[in-house]
GROMACS .gro file of C-alpha atoms in nm:
model
  223
    1UNK     CA    1   0.617 -11.358  13.055
    2UNK     CA    2   0.564 -11.386  12.710
    3UNK     CA    3   0.213 -11.240  12.610
    4UNK     CA    4   0.009 -11.272  12.310
    5UNK     CA    5  -0.241 -11.006  12.304
    6UNK     CA    6  -0.520 -11.085  12.046
    7UNK     CA    7  -0.719 -10.770  12.071
    8UNK     CA    8  -0.813 -10.551  11.732
    9UNK     CA    9  -0.937 -10.230  11.803
   10UNK     CA   10  -0.565 -10.068  11.764
   11UNK     CA   11  -0.490  -9.813  12.132
   12UNK     CA   12  -0.667 -10.023  12.384
   13UNK     CA   13  -0.401 -10.285  12.202
   14UNK     CA   14  -0.079 -10.032  12.184
   15UNK     CA   15  -0.173  -9.921  12.564
   16UNK     CA   16  -0.162 -10.280  12.695
   17UNK     CA   17   0.143 -10.352  12.497
   18UNK     CA   18   0.318 -10.067  12.604
   19UNK     CA   19   0.241 -10.028  13.007
   20UNK     CA   20   0.339 -10.556  12.939
   21UNK     CA   21   0.666 -10.408  12.825
   22UNK     CA   22   0.699 -10.144  13.069
   23UNK     CA   23   0.683 -10.459  13.327
   24UNK     CA   24   0.991 -10.608  13.144
   25UNK     CA   25   0.718 -10.834  12.913
   26UNK     CA   26   0.712 -11.005  12.566
   27UNK     CA   27   0.450 -10.859  12.380
   28UNK     CA   28   0.345 -11.061  12.020
   29UNK     CA   29   0.062 -10.806  11.898
   30UNK     CA   30  -0.201 -11.015  11.681
   31UNK     CA   31  -0.506 -10.784  11.603
   32UNK     CA   32  -0.728 -11.113  11.475
   33UNK     CA   33  -0.830 -11.493  11.547
   34UNK     CA   34  -0.619 -11.627  11.229
   35UNK     CA   35  -0.331 -11.445  11.274
   36UNK     CA   36  -0.354 -11.553  11.694
   37UNK     CA   37  -0.402 -11.905  11.603
   38UNK     CA   38  -0.061 -11.936  11.329
   39UNK     CA   39   0.148 -11.751  11.588
   40UNK     CA   40   0.049 -11.978  11.826
   41UNK     CA   41   0.118 -12.217  11.595
   42UNK     CA   42   0.505 -12.143  11.548
   43UNK     CA   43   0.607 -11.963  11.812
   44UNK     CA   44   0.527 -12.089  12.272
   45UNK     CA   45   0.379 -11.886  12.505
   46UNK     CA   46   0.351 -11.773  12.928
   47UNK     CA   47  -0.059 -11.694  12.824
   48UNK     CA   48  -0.317 -11.465  12.577
   49UNK     CA   49  -0.476 -11.184  12.677
   50UNK     CA   50  -0.783 -11.265  12.428
   51UNK     CA   51  -0.978 -11.004  12.273
   52UNK     CA   52  -1.361 -11.151  12.261
   53UNK     CA   53  -1.506 -10.965  11.991
   54UNK     CA   54  -1.197 -10.985  11.724
   55UNK     CA   55  -1.282 -11.018  11.297
   56UNK     CA   56  -1.307 -11.282  11.075
   57UNK     CA   57  -1.303 -11.623  11.367
   58UNK     CA   58  -1.416 -11.456  11.702
   59UNK     CA   59  -1.261 -11.529  12.054
   60UNK     CA   60  -1.495 -11.783  12.092
   61UNK     CA   61  -1.328 -12.010  11.882
   62UNK     CA   62  -1.034 -11.926  11.918
   63UNK     CA   63  -1.042 -12.011  12.310
   64UNK     CA   64  -1.162 -12.350  12.111
   65UNK     CA   65  -1.010 -12.416  11.844
   66UNK     CA   66  -0.664 -12.334  12.100
   67UNK     CA   67  -0.829 -12.618  12.370
   68UNK     CA   68  -0.906 -12.865  12.126
   69UNK     CA   69  -0.509 -12.817  11.988
   70UNK     CA   70  -0.440 -12.956  12.370
   71UNK     CA   71  -0.346 -12.645  12.474
   72UNK     CA   72  -0.265 -12.520  12.839
   73UNK     CA   73  -0.162 -12.197  12.799
   74UNK     CA   74  -0.352 -12.028  13.053
   75UNK     CA   75  -0.647 -11.765  12.828
   76UNK     CA   76  -0.764 -11.417  12.995
   77UNK     CA   77  -1.068 -11.343  12.822
   78UNK     CA   78  -1.068 -10.917  12.792
   79UNK     CA   79  -1.489 -10.854  12.670
   80UNK     CA   80  -1.768 -10.574  12.685
   81UNK     CA   81  -1.944 -10.842  12.705
   82UNK     CA   82  -1.952 -10.803  13.106
   83UNK     CA   83  -2.290 -11.117  13.204
   84UNK     CA   84  -2.269 -11.349  13.395
   85UNK     CA   85  -2.379 -11.582  13.105
   86UNK     CA   86  -2.097 -11.395  12.919
   87UNK     CA   87  -1.854 -11.484  13.154
   88UNK     CA   88  -1.984 -11.847  13.254
   89UNK     CA   89  -1.981 -11.966  12.836
   90UNK     CA   90  -1.619 -11.784  12.884
   91UNK     CA   91  -1.497 -12.018  13.130
   92UNK     CA   92  -1.696 -12.308  12.969
   93UNK     CA   93  -1.501 -12.234  12.681
   94UNK     CA   94  -1.120 -12.282  12.836
   95UNK     CA   95  -1.017 -11.958  12.900
   96UNK     CA   96  -0.907 -11.892  13.304
   97UNK     CA   97  -1.027 -11.588  13.347
   98UNK     CA   98  -1.252 -11.341  13.260
   99UNK     CA   99  -1.184 -10.978  13.265
  100UNK     CA  100  -1.485 -10.648  13.111
  101UNK     CA  101  -1.405 -10.427  12.967
  102UNK     CA  102  -1.310 -10.092  13.097
  103UNK     CA  103  -1.061 -10.262  13.320
  104UNK     CA  104  -0.774 -10.155  13.555
  105UNK     CA  105  -0.452 -10.185  13.440
  106UNK     CA  106  -0.317 -10.298  13.740
  107UNK     CA  107  -0.564 -10.524  13.831
  108UNK     CA  108  -0.493 -10.757  13.436
  109UNK     CA  109  -0.163 -10.714  13.556
  110UNK     CA  110  -0.224 -10.803  13.908
  111UNK     CA  111  -0.494 -11.168  13.663
  112UNK     CA  112  -0.157 -11.218  13.463
  113UNK     CA  113   0.133 -11.293  13.674
  114UNK     CA  114  -0.123 -11.524  13.911
  115UNK     CA  115  -0.243 -11.738  13.630
  116UNK     CA  116   0.154 -11.706  13.553
  117UNK     CA  117   0.167 -11.883  13.972
  118UNK     CA  118  -0.111 -12.164  13.902
  119UNK     CA  119   0.060 -12.225  13.621
  120UNK     CA  120   0.404 -12.253  13.729
  121UNK     CA  121   0.299 -12.454  14.011
  122UNK     CA  122   0.080 -12.678  13.798
  123UNK     CA  123   0.412 -12.769  13.623
  124UNK     CA  124   0.644 -12.815  13.921
  125UNK     CA  125   0.354 -13.094  14.028
  126UNK     CA  126   0.325 -13.266  13.719
  127UNK     CA  127   0.741 -13.222  13.704
  128UNK     CA  128   0.809 -13.395  14.025
  129UNK     CA  129   0.689 -13.780  13.924
  130UNK     CA  130   0.927 -13.709  13.629
  131UNK     CA  131   1.285 -13.756  13.673
  132UNK     CA  132   1.479 -13.655  13.377
  133UNK     CA  133   1.917 -13.718  13.418
  134UNK     CA  134   1.959 -13.605  13.078
  135UNK     CA  135   1.808 -13.853  12.844
  136UNK     CA  136   1.695 -14.109  13.039
  137UNK     CA  137   1.394 -14.048  13.215
  138UNK     CA  138   1.192 -14.204  13.474
  139UNK     CA  139   0.835 -14.153  13.503
  140UNK     CA  140   0.688 -14.257  13.875
  141UNK     CA  141   0.345 -14.258  13.771
  142UNK     CA  142   0.386 -14.493  13.558
  143UNK     CA  143   0.634 -14.678  13.625
  144UNK     CA  144   0.833 -14.632  13.261
  145UNK     CA  145   1.221 -14.625  13.207
  146UNK     CA  146   1.350 -14.420  12.855
  147UNK     CA  147   1.648 -14.431  12.742
  148UNK     CA  148   1.697 -14.166  12.442
  149UNK     CA  149   1.314 -14.131  12.453
  150UNK     CA  150   1.351 -14.539  12.393
  151UNK     CA  151   1.086 -14.696  12.683
  152UNK     CA  152   1.339 -15.028  12.779
  153UNK     CA  153   1.189 -15.333  12.997
  154UNK     CA  154   1.297 -15.320  13.375
  155UNK     CA  155   1.241 -15.592  13.626
  156UNK     CA  156   1.026 -15.479  13.963
  157UNK     CA  157   1.408 -15.506  14.124
  158UNK     CA  158   1.611 -15.319  13.844
  159UNK     CA  159   1.277 -15.054  13.849
  160UNK     CA  160   1.327 -15.020  14.198
  161UNK     CA  161   1.703 -14.983  14.236
  162UNK     CA  162   1.739 -14.745  13.969
  163UNK     CA  163   1.437 -14.484  14.181
  164UNK     CA  164   1.654 -14.490  14.433
  165UNK     CA  165   2.005 -14.450  14.240
  166UNK     CA  166   1.806 -14.159  14.010
  167UNK     CA  167   1.692 -14.009  14.297
  168UNK     CA  168   1.897 -13.885  14.514
  169UNK     CA  169   2.201 -13.827  14.222
  170UNK     CA  170   2.607 -13.812  14.331
  171UNK     CA  171   2.441 -13.939  14.658
  172UNK     CA  172   2.680 -14.273  14.712
  173UNK     CA  173   2.472 -14.582  14.872
  174UNK     CA  174   2.665 -14.912  14.979
  175UNK     CA  175   2.546 -15.273  14.903
  176UNK     CA  176   2.376 -15.242  15.211
  177UNK     CA  177   2.227 -14.955  15.184
  178UNK     CA  178   2.075 -15.088  14.854
  179UNK     CA  179   2.003 -15.482  14.978
  180UNK     CA  180   1.805 -15.329  15.292
  181UNK     CA  181   1.602 -15.010  14.995
  182UNK     CA  182   1.504 -15.273  14.725
  183UNK     CA  183   1.531 -15.597  14.913
  184UNK     CA  184   1.443 -15.585  15.254
  185UNK     CA  185   1.739 -15.736  15.362
  186UNK     CA  186   2.070 -15.646  15.606
  187UNK     CA  187   2.286 -15.923  15.453
  188UNK     CA  188   2.337 -16.078  15.095
  189UNK     CA  189   2.286 -16.434  15.075
  190UNK     CA  190   2.367 -16.454  14.732
  191UNK     CA  191   2.695 -16.259  14.857
  192UNK     CA  192   2.630 -16.072  14.509
  193UNK     CA  193   2.334 -15.993  14.413
  194UNK     CA  194   2.333 -15.568  14.428
  195UNK     CA  195   2.623 -15.641  14.241
  196UNK     CA  196   2.378 -15.842  13.961
  197UNK     CA  197   2.197 -15.625  13.955
  198UNK     CA  198   2.318 -15.316  13.872
  199UNK     CA  199   2.549 -15.509  13.540
  200UNK     CA  200   2.251 -15.607  13.442
  201UNK     CA  201   2.101 -15.222  13.465
  202UNK     CA  202   2.406 -15.143  13.287
  203UNK     CA  203   2.377 -15.325  12.992
  204UNK     CA  204   1.976 -15.183  12.937
  205UNK     CA  205   2.061 -14.791  12.964
  206UNK     CA  206   2.336 -14.896  12.691
  207UNK     CA  207   2.531 -14.573  12.684
  208UNK     CA  208   2.434 -14.423  12.942
  209UNK     CA  209   2.482 -14.709  13.133
  210UNK     CA  210   2.828 -14.595  13.267
  211UNK     CA  211   2.621 -14.311  13.504
  212UNK     CA  212   2.605 -14.551  13.740
  213UNK     CA  213   2.970 -14.528  13.886
  214UNK     CA  214   3.168 -14.777  14.087
  215UNK     CA  215   3.300 -14.678  14.424
  216UNK     CA  216   3.479 -14.891  14.534
  217UNK     CA  217   3.471 -15.078  14.888
  218UNK     CA  218   3.230 -14.883  14.928
  219UNK     CA  219   2.942 -14.869  14.663
  220UNK     CA  220   2.718 -14.727  14.435
  221UNK     CA  221   2.573 -14.361  14.254
  222UNK     CA  222   2.415 -14.174  13.958
  223UNK     CA  223   2.624 -13.910  13.806
   0.00000   0.00000   0.00000
């Protein structure tokens, strides 16, 4: 993990930095809120350890400004303020966890690992709805398709064929399988309806159209 540590007490910061580095994690240290916000604009981080009692911009304001940017980076707040009200206030500002000082280092590591696992699960769930095949993306939630970040218009049947092929990259589907999956028929009353729709898809996918490969006398696949 790559951690941003925002802590103005030099001894505490050095203790955390050395401990997390020993765990094999990257640690970038900021001693005030202004520096932290600047670093967050320049580089990606997997999690933030955020002290609340900072010079200049407080930790609460850093968290508030971060969430105003629509950032979803996990934030673990550290503070000597240990009342229930303080914890609730920190969580309402957008923190994901709250650890009072003094703290046990093993607990700090365990909480960071838990935040990272949770973030990874959310990312995996979100990515499951997005098929990304190197320049061609299919959002299964909105049923939108983009080619090199430009939206393209597809008919309902074109979308269904593309979704079938992209969801099974490298797998070959016979014309009969495509016909049954998309039209619910086992015989083609128009003799070449699948071929016609594949041709339309290739044209709309422009330079990526060739990724729909024809296997002569077998069927089609998306490479």
